[in-house]
Structure formats: structure tokens, C-alpha cells
PDB file of C-alpha atoms in Angstrom:
ATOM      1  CA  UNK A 161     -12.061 -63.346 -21.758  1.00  0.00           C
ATOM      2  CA  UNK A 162     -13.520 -59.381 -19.737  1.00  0.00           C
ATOM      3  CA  UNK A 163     -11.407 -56.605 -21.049  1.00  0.00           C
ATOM      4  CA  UNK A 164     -11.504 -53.625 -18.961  1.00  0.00           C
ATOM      5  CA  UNK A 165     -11.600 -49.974 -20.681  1.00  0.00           C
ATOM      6  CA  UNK A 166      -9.418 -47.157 -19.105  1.00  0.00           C
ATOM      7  CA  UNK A 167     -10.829 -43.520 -20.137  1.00  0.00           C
ATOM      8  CA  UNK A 168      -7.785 -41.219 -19.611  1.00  0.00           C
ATOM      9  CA  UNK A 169      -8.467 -37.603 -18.060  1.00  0.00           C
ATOM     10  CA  UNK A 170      -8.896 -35.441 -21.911  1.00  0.00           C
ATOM     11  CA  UNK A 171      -5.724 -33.376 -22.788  1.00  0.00           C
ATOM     12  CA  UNK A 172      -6.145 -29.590 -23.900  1.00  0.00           C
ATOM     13  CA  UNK A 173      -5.823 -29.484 -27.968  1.00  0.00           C
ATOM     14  CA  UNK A 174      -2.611 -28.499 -28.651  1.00  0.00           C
ATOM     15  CA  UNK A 175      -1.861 -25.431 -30.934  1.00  0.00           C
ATOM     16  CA  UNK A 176      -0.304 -27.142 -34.724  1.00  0.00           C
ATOM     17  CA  UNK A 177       2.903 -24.979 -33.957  1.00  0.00           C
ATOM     18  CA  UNK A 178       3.204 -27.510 -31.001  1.00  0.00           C
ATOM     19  CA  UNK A 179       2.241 -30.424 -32.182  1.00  0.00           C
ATOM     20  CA  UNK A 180       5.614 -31.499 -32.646  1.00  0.00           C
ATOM     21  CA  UNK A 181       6.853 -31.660 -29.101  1.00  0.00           C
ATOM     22  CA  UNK A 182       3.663 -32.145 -27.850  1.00  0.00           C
ATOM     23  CA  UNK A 183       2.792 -35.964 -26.198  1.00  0.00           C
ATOM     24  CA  UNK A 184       0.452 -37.816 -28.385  1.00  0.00           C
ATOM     25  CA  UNK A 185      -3.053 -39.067 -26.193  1.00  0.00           C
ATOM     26  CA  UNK A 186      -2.892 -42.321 -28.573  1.00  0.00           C
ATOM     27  CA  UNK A 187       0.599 -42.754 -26.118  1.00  0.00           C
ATOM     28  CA  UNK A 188      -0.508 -44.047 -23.403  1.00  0.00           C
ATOM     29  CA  UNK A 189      -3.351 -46.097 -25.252  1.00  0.00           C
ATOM     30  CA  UNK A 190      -3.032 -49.691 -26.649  1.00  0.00           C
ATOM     31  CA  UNK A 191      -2.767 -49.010 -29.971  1.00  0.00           C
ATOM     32  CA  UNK A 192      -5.593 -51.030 -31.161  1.00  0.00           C
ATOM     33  CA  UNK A 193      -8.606 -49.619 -33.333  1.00  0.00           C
ATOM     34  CA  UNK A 194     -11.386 -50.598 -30.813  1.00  0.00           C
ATOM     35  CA  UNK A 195      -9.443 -47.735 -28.260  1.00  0.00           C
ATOM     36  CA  UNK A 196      -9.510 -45.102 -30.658  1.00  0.00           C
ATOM     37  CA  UNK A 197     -13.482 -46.184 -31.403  1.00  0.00           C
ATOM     38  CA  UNK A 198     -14.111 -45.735 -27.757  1.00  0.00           C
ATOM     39  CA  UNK A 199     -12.257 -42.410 -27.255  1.00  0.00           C
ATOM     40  CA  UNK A 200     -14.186 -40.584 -30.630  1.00  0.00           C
ATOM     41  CA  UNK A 201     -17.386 -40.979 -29.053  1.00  0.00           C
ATOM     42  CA  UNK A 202     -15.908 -39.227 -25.686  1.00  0.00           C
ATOM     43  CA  UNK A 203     -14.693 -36.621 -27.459  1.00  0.00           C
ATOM     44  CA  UNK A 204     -17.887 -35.665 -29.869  1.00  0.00           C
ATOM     45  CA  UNK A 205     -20.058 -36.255 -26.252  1.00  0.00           C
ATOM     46  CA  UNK A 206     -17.520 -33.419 -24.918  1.00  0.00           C
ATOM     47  CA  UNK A 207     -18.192 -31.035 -27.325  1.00  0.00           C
ATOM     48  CA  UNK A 208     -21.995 -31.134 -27.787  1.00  0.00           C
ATOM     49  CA  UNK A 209     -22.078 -30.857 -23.896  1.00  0.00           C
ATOM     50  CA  UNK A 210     -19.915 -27.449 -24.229  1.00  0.00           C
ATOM     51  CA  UNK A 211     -22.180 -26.362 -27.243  1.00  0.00           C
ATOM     52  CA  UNK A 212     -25.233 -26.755 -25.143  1.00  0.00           C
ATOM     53  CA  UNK A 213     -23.897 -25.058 -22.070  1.00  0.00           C
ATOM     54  CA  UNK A 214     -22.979 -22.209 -24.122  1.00  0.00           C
ATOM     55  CA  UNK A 215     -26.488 -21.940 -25.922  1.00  0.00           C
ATOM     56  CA  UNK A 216     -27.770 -22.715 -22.201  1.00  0.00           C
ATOM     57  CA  UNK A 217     -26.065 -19.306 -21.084  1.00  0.00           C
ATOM     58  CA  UNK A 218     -26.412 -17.566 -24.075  1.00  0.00           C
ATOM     59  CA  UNK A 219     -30.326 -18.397 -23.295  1.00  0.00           C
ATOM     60  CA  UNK A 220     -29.963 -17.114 -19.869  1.00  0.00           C
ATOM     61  CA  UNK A 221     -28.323 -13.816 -21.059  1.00  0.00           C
ATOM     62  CA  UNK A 222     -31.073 -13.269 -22.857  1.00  0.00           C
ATOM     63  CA  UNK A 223     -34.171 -13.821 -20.905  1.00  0.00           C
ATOM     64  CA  UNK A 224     -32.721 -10.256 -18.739  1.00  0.00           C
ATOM     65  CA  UNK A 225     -35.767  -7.503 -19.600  1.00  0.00           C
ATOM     66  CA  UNK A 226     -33.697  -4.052 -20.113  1.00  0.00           C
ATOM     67  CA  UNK A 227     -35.336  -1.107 -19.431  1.00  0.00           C
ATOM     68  CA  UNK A 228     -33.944   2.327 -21.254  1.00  0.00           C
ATOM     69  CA  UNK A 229     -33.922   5.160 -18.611  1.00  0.00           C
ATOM     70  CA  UNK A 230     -31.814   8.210 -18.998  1.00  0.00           C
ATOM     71  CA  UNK A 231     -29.514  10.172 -16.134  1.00  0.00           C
ATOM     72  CA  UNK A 232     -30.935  12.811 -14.476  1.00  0.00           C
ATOM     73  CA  UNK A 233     -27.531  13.471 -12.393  1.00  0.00           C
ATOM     74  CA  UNK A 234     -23.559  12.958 -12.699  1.00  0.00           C
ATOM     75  CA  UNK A 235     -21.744  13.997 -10.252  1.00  0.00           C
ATOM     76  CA  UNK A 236     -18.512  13.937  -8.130  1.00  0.00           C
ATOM     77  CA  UNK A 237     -19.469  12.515  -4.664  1.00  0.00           C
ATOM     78  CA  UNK A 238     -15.728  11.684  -3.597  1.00  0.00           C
ATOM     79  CA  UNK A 239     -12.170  11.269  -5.145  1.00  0.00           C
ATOM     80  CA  UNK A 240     -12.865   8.515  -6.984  1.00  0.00           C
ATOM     81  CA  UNK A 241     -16.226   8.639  -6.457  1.00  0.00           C
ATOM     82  CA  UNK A 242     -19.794   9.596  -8.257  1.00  0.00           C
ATOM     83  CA  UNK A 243     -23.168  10.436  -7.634  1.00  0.00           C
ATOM     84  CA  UNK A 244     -25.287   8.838 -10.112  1.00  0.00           C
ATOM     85  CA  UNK A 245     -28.876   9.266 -10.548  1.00  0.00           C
ATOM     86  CA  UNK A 246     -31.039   7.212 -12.823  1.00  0.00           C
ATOM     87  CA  UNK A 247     -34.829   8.116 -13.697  1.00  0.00           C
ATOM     88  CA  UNK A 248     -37.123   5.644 -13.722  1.00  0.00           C
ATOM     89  CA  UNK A 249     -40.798   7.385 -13.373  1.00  0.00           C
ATOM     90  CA  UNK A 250     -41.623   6.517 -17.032  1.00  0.00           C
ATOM     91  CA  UNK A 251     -41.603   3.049 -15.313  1.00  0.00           C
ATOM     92  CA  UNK A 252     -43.529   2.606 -11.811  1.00  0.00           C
ATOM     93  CA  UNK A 253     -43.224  -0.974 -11.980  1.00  0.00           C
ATOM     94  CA  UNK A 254     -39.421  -0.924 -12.158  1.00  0.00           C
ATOM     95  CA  UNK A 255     -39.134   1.812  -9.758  1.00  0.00           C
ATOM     96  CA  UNK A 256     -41.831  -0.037  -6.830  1.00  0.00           C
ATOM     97  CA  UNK A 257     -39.858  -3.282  -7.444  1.00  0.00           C
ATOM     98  CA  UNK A 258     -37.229  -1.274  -4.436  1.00  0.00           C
ATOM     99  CA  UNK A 259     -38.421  -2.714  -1.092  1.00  0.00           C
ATOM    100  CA  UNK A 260     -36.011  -3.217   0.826  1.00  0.00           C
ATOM    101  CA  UNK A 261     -32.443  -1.534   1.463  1.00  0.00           C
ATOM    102  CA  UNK A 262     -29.807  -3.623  -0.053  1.00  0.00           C
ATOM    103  CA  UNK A 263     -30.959  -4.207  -3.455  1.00  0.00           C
ATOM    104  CA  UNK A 264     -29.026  -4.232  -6.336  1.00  0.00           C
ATOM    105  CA  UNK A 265     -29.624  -4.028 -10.390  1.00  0.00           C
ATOM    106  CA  UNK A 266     -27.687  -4.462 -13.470  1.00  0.00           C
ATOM    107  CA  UNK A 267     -26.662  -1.268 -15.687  1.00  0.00           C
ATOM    108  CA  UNK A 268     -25.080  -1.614 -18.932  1.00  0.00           C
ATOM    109  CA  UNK A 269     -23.689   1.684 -20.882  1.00  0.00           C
ATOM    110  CA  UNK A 270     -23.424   2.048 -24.942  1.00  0.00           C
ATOM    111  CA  UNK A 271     -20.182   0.400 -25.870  1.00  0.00           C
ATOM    112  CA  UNK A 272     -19.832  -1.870 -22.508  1.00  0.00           C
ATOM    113  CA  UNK A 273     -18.833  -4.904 -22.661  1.00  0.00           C
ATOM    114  CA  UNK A 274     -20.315  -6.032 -19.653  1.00  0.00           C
ATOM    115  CA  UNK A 275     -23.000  -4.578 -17.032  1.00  0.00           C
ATOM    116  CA  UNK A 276     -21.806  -3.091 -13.939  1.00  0.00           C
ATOM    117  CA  UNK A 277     -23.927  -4.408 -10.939  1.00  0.00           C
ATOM    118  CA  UNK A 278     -24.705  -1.308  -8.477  1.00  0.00           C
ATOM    119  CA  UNK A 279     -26.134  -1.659  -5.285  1.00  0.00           C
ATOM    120  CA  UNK A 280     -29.088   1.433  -4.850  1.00  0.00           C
ATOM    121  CA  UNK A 281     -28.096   4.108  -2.424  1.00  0.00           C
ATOM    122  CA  UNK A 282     -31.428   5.607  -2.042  1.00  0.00           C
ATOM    123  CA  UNK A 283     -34.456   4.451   0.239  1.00  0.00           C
ATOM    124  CA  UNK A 284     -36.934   2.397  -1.678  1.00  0.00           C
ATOM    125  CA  UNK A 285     -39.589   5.444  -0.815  1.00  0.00           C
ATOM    126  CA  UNK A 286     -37.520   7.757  -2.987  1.00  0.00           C
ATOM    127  CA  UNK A 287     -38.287   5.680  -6.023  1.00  0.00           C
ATOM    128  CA  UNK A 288     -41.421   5.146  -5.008  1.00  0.00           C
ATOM    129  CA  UNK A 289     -42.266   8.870  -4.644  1.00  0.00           C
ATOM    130  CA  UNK A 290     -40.280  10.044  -6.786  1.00  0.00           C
ATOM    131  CA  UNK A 291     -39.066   7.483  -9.409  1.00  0.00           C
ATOM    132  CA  UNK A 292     -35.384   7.711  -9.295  1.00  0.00           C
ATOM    133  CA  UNK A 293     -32.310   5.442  -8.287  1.00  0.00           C
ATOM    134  CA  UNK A 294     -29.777   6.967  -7.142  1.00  0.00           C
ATOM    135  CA  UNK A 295     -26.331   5.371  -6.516  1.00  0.00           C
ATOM    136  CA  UNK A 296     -22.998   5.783  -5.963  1.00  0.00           C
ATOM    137  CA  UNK A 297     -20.305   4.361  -8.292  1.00  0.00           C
ATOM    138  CA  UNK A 298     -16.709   3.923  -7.764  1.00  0.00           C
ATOM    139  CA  UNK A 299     -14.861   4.571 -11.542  1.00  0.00           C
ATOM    140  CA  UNK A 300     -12.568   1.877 -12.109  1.00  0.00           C
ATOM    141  CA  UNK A 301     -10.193   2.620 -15.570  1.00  0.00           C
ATOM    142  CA  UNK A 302     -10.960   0.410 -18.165  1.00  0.00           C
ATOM    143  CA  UNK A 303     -14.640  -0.663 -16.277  1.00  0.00           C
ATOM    144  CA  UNK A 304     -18.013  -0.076 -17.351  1.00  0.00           C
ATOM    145  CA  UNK A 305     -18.232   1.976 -13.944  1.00  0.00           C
ATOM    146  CA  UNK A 306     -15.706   4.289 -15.597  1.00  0.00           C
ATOM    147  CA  UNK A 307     -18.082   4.853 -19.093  1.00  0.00           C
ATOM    148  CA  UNK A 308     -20.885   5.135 -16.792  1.00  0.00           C
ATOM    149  CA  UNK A 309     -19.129   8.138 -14.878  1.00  0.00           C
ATOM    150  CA  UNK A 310     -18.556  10.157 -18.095  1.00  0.00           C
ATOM    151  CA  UNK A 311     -21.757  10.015 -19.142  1.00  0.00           C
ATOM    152  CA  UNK A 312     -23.826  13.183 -18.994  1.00  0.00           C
ATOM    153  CA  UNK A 313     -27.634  13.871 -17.942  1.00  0.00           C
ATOM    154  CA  UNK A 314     -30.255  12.874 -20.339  1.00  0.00           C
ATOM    155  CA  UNK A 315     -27.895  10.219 -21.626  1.00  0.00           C
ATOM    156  CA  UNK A 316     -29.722   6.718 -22.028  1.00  0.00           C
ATOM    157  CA  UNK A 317     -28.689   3.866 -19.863  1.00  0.00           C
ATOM    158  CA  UNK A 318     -30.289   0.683 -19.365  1.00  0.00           C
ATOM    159  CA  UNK A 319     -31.625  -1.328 -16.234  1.00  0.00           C
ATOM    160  CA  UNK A 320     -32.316  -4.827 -14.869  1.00  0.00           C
ATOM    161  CA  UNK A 321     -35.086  -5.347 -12.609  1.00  0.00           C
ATOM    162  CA  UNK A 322     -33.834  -4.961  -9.029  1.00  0.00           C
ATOM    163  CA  UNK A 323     -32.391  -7.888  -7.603  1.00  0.00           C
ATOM    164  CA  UNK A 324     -31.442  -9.062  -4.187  1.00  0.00           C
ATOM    165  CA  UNK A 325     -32.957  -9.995  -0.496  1.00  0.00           C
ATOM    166  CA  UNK A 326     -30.748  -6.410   0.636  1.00  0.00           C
ATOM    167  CA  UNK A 327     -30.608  -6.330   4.482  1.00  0.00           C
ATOM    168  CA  UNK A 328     -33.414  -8.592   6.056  1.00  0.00           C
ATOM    169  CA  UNK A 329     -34.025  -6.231   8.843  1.00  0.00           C
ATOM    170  CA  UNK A 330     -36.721  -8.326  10.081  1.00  0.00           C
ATOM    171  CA  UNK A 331     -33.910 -10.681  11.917  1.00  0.00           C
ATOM    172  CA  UNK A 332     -33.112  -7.532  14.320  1.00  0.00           C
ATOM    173  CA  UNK A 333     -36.783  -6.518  14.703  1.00  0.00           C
ATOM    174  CA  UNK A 334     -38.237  -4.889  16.910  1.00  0.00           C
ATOM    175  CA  UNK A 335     -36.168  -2.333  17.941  1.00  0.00           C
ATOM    176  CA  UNK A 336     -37.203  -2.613  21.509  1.00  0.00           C
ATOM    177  CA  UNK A 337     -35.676  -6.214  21.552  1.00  0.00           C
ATOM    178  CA  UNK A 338     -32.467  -5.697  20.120  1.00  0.00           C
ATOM    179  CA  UNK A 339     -31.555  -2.211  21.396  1.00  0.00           C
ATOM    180  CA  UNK A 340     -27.760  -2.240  19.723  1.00  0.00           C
ATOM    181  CA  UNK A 341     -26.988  -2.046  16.167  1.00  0.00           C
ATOM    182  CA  UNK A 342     -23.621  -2.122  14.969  1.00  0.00           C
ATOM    183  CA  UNK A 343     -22.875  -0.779  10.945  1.00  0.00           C
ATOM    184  CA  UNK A 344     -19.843  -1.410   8.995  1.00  0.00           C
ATOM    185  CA  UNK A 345     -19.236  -0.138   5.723  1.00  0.00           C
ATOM    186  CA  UNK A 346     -16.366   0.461   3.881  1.00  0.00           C
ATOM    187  CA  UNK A 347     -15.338   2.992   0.321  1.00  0.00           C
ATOM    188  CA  UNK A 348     -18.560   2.472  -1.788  1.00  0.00           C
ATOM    189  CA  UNK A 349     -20.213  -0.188   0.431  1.00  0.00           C
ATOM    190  CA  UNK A 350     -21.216   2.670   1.787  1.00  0.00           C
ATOM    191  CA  UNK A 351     -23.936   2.927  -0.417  1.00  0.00           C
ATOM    192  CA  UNK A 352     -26.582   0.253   0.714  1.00  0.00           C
ATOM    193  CA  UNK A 353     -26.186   1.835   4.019  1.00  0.00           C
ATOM    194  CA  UNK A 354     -27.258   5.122   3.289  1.00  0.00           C
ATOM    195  CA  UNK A 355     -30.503   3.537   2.278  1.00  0.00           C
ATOM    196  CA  UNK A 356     -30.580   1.281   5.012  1.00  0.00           C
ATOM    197  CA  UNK A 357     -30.040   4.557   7.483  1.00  0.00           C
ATOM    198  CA  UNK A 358     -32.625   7.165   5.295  1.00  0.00           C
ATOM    199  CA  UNK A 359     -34.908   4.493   5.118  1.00  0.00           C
ATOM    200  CA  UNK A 360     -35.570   4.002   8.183  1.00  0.00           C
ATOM    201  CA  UNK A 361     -35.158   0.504  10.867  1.00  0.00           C
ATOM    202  CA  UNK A 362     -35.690   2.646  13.725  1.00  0.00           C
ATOM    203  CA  UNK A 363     -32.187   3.575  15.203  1.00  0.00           C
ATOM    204  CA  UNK A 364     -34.302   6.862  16.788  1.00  0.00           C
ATOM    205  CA  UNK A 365     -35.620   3.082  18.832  1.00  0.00           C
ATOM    206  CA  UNK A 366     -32.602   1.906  19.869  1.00  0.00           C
ATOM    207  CA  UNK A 367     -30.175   2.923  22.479  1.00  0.00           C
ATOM    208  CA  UNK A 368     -27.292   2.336  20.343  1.00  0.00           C
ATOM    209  CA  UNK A 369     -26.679   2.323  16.766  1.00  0.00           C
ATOM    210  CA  UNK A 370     -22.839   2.837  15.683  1.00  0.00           C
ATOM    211  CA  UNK A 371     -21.638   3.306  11.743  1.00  0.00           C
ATOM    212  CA  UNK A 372     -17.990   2.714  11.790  1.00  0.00           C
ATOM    213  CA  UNK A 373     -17.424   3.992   8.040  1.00  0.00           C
ATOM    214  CA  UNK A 374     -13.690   3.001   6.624  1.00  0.00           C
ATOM    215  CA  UNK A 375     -12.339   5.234   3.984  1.00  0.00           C
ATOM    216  CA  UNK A 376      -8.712   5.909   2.910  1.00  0.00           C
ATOM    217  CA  UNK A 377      -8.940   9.835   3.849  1.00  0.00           C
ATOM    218  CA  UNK A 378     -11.775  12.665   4.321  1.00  0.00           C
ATOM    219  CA  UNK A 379     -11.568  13.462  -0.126  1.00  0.00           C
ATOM    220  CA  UNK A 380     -12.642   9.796  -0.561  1.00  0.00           C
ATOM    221  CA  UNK A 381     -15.451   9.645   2.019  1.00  0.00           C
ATOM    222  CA  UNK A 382     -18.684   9.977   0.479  1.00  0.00           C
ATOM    223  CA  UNK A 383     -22.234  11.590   2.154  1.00  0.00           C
ATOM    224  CA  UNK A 384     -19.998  13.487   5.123  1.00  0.00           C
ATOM    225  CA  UNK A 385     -22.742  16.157   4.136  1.00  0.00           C
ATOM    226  CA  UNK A 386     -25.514  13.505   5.229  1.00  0.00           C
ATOM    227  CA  UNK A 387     -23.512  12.881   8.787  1.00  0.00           C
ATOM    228  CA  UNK A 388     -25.630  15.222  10.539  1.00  0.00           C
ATOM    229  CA  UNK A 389     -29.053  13.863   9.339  1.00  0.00           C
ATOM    230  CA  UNK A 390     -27.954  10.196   9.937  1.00  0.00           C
ATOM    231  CA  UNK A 391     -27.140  11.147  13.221  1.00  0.00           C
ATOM    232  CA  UNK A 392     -30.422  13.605  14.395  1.00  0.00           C
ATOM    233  CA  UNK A 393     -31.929   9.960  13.275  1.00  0.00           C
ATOM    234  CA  UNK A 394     -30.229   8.007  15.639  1.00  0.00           C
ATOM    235  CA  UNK A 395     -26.886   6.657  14.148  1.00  0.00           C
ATOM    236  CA  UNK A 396     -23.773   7.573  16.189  1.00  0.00           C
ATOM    237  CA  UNK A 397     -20.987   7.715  13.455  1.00  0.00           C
ATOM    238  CA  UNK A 398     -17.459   6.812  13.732  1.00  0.00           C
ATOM    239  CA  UNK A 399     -15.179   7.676  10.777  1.00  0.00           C
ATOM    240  CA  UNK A 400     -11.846   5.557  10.637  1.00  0.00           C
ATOM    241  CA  UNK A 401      -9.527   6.563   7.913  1.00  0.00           C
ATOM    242  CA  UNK A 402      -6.541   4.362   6.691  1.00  0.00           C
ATOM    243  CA  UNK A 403      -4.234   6.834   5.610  1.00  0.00           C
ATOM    244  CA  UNK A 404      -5.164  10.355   7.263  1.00  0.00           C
ATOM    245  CA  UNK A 405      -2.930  12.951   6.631  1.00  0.00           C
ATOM    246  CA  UNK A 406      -1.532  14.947   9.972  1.00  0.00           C
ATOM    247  CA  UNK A 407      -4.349  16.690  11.186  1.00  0.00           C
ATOM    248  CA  UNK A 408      -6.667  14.303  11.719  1.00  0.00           C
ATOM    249  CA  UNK A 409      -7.303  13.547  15.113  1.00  0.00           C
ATOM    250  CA  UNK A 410      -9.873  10.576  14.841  1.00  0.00           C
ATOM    251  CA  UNK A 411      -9.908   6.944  14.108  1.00  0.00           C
ATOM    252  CA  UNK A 412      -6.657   5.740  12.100  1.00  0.00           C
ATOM    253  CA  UNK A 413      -6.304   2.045  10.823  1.00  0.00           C
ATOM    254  CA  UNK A 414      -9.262  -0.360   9.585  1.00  0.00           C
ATOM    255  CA  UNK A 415     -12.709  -0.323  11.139  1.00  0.00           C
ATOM    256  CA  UNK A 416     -12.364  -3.443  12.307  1.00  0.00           C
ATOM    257  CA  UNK A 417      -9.632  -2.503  14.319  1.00  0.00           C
ATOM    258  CA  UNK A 418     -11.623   0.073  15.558  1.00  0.00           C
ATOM    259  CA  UNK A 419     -13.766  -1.117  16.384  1.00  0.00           C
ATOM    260  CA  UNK A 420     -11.644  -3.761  19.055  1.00  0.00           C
ATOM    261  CA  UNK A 421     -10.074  -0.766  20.308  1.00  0.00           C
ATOM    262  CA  UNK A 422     -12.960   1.661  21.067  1.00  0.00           C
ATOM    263  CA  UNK A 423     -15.823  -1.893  21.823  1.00  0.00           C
ATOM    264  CA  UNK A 424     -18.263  -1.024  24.223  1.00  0.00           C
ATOM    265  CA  UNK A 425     -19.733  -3.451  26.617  1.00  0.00           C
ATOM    266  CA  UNK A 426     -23.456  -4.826  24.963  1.00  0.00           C
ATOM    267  CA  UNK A 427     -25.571  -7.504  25.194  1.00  0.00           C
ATOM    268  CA  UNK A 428     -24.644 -10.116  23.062  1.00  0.00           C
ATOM    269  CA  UNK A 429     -28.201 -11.591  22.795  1.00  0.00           C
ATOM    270  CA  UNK A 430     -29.603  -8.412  22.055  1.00  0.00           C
ATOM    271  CA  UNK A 431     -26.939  -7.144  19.375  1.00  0.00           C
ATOM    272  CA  UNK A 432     -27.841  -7.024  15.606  1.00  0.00           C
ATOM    273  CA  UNK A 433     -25.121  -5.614  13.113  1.00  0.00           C
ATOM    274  CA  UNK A 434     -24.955  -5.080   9.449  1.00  0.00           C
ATOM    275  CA  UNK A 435     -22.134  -5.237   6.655  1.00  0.00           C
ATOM    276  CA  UNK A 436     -21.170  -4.028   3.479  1.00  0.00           C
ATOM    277  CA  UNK A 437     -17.609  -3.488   2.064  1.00  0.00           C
ATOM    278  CA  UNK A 438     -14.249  -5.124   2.046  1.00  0.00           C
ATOM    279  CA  UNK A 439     -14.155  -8.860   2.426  1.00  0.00           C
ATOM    280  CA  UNK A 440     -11.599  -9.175   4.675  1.00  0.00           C
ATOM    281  CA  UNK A 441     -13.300  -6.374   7.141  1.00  0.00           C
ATOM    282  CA  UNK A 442     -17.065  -8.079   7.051  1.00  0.00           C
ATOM    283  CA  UNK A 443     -14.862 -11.839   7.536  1.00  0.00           C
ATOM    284  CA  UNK A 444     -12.708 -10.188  10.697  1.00  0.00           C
ATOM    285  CA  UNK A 445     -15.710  -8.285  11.791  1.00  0.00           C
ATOM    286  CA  UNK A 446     -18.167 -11.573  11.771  1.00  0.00           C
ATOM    287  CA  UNK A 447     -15.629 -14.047  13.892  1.00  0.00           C
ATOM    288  CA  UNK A 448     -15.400 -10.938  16.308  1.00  0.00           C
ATOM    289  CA  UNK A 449     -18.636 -10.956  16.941  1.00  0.00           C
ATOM    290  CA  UNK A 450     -19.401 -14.524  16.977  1.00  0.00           C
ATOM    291  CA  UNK A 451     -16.324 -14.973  19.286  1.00  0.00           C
ATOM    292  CA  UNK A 452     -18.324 -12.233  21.335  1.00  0.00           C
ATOM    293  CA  UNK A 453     -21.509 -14.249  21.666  1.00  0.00           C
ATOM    294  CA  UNK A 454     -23.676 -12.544  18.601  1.00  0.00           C
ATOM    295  CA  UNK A 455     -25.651 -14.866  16.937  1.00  0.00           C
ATOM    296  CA  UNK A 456     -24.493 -15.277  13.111  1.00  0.00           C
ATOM    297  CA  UNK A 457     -28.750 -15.044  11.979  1.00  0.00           C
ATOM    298  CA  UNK A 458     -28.420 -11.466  13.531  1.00  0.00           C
ATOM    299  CA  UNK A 459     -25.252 -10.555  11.185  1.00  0.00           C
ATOM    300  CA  UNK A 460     -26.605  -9.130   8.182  1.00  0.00           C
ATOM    301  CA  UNK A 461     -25.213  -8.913   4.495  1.00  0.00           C
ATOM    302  CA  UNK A 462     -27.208  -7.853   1.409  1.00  0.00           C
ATOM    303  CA  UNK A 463     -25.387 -10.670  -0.851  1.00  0.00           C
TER     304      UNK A 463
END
């Protein structure tokens, strides 16, 4: 005579102060010793698999190469908002590993917890030439972001290599061929845009290149001293705050929204546009343009 074997779903171990009025696995079990012979195994297989996967990540953890570099800048850039600058000459290798706009690294702070992943705000010829990263961190209380923002210059910080694709502007190249750009950033996304702009994908090409930027109000709108120099280069920009206060007399709302409102005709086939920010704006943003007949390879994201 077959028997058949049930394995029941495992039950979370119960604290002992609950054991008491807690249902017993062995329950629902026939209460014969060849079950409870079946179920140890299960449970010792359970464990060693949660041992490795811990020594698996632990593993991982550790194979990240830091590199000690110390702050050459700290600096409000907006409420809320710093200028952070990193130097990294001691370490060409680190610094040349920037290539493309978009790119992010790790930083970790003495005392962190946890590393804080940034995405670098300056061209990749800046570290090149210069060998710095610059960025631009939101504090966030109780974040490493926040330790990060109190730090002082010459402080020691440390790096990851750079990481990322960043904005494959290669899918809206050349410039001739896809003649409108749209940009969307929002608060600190931001940041991978100003490299993205200063580094150059030939807007000066195109014959229109649009940065609707999305920021609560003007005191937490970072690089408004860039504006003009993004613009002599070819970006038209469109500021759209959330909550102005009464004299402001431009865009009010969400960038997407904005953007619907103020939409110029363009050629759908020969549209490229780029996002970094708020979930919900690059989700709206992307079915807009979809709906509008931009393909979804020409919608670029740097993660």
C-alpha cells in the first residue's frame, strides 16, 4: 500500500511568550514518527539555505573596492539642498571611469549605516580634467545624505566605482535626425541633467530642446544660476513650481501637467526625450508620449 506525503507551507517560529496560544505545526500532521522524520530534514534544509544566502550577500558586500577621497566643497545649493564636491585626482582611474551622463556611485560616510547612492551632476570631462565629482544631495533626517551634508572640506569619504549605463544618448543620435528633445527632471533628479546639458548631446543641433524642471518653489530649485548657460547652449527652460507663492507668474502644478497644457506640435518619429525624478511624473510623462506616437527606445532613463 503508496502513502502520499503532504509538506505543509513552514509557520514563522513563534516567540516562547506565545507559545501557549500559539497552533502547534504537529496539528495538522498525523501524529506518527515517520511525519515528524520527514519535516526535520525540511527544516535543517531551510536553514542552511538562509545561512548560505546570507554568507552569499555578505560575499557580495564585500567584493565593493572603496576608494578614500576627501571633500573639496559643502555647500547649500537649495533649501534642502547641497552642493557636494568630491576629489578624486589622487585616482585617474576612478575619476575616467565617468563616460557618460547618468552615472551613479556609492558613498558611504564615518558612522553610516548604509551608502547613499548619488547620481554625478558634473560632465564626465570635469573629472576627467579636473578629477572631481561633483553632486548634488538632497539631506534627508536620519539618512546618510544628511551626515554627508554636515561634513566639512578635507573630510574623508569613500567611493564605489561609478556605476550605471546613464542616458544612452546614442538612441536620439544624430541631432540632425531627431531635431526635438524633450527633458524632465524633477527636485534632485535634476542632477544627471545638468551633466547631460554641460556635457554636451548637441541641443545648439537641434531645433528644439525643452527642460521642464519641477520644483516645489524658486528656494528649492537648484542651478537657476546655470539657466542662462544651459540656455546660450541650446536648452529652452521651463520652470513649473508646485507651490509658488503669489508672485510668480510662470508654470504652477506638475511638469507633466505642463507640459499637456503648453505641448507643442512635433514630430513624433523624430522626438527623443529624457527623464529623471519622481516616479509618478517619468510613468505619466512616458504613456503621454507613447499615446503621442514616440517610440518607447527613444525615452531615456539612467536606471
Amino acid at each position: 500500500m503508496s502513502s502520499t506525503t503532504t509538506i505543509l507551507p513552514l509557520s514563522p517560529i513563534t516567540p516562547p511568550h506565545l507559545r501557549s496560544h500559539a497552533p502547534c505545526l504537529t496539528q495538522f500532521l498525523p501524529r506518527t514518527s515517520s511525519s515528524m522524520t520527514r519535516l526535520k530534514p525540511l527544516f535543517l534544509r531551510r536553514n542552511h539555505l538562509r545561512r548560505l544566502a546570507v554568507s552569499a550577500a555578505a560575499v557580495r558586500q564585500d567584493t565593493t573596492v572603496w576608494t578614500p577621497a576627501p571633500l573639496s566643497t559643502v555647500s547649500p545649493a537649495a533649501e534642502s539642498l547641497f552642493h557636494v564636491i568630491v576629489d578624486v585626482s589622487d585616482f585617474p582611474d576612478l575619476a575616467v571611469s565617468h563616460t557618460k551622463a547618468g552615472q551613479y556611485l556609492q558613498l558611504r560616510v564615518p558612522d553610516a549605516e548604509k551608502p547613499s547612492f548619488l547620481a554625478i551632476a558634473s560632465p564626465p570631462s570635469l573629472a576627467a580634467a579636473k578629477g572631481v565629482f561633483e553632486f548634488l544631495v538632497k539631506t534627508v533626517p536620519g539618512s546618510t545624505a544628511e551626515l554627508l551634508c554636515k561634513l566639512q572640506k578635507g573630510d574623508v569619504v569613500e567611493l564605489s566605482p561609478v556605476m550605471g549605463n546613464g542616458f544612452d544618448i546614442d538612441r536620439i543620435s544624430p541631432p540632425e535626425k531627431y531635431q526635438t528633445v524633450l527633458i524632465f527632471a524633477t527636485g534632485s533628479g535634476i542632477s544627471p541633467i545638468r551633466s547631460l546639458i554641460e556635457g554636451g548631446f548637441g541641443a545648439d543641433q537641434r531645433s528644439d530642446v525643452r527642460l521642464y524642471y519641477g520644483a516645489r518653489n524658486l528656494d528649492r530649485m537648484a542651478y537657476q544660476d546655470r539657466f542662462k548657460n544651459w540656455e546660450s547652449s541650446g536648452v529652452e527652460i521651463v520652470p513649473v513650481l508646485s507651490q509658488p507663492d503669489d508672485s510668480w507668474t510662470g508654470e504652477s502644478g506638475y511638469v507633466q501637467a505642463a507640459f499637456a497644457k503648453a505641448k507643442k506640435l512635433f514630430k513624433p518619429q523624430s522626438t527623443g526625450a529624457v527623464l529623471c525624478g519622481q516616479k509618478q511624473m517619468a510613468e505619466e510623462i512616458t504613456s503621454v508620449l507613447i499615446e503621442d506616437g514616440v517610440s518607447a527606445e527613444k525615452i531615456l532613463k539612467n536606471f
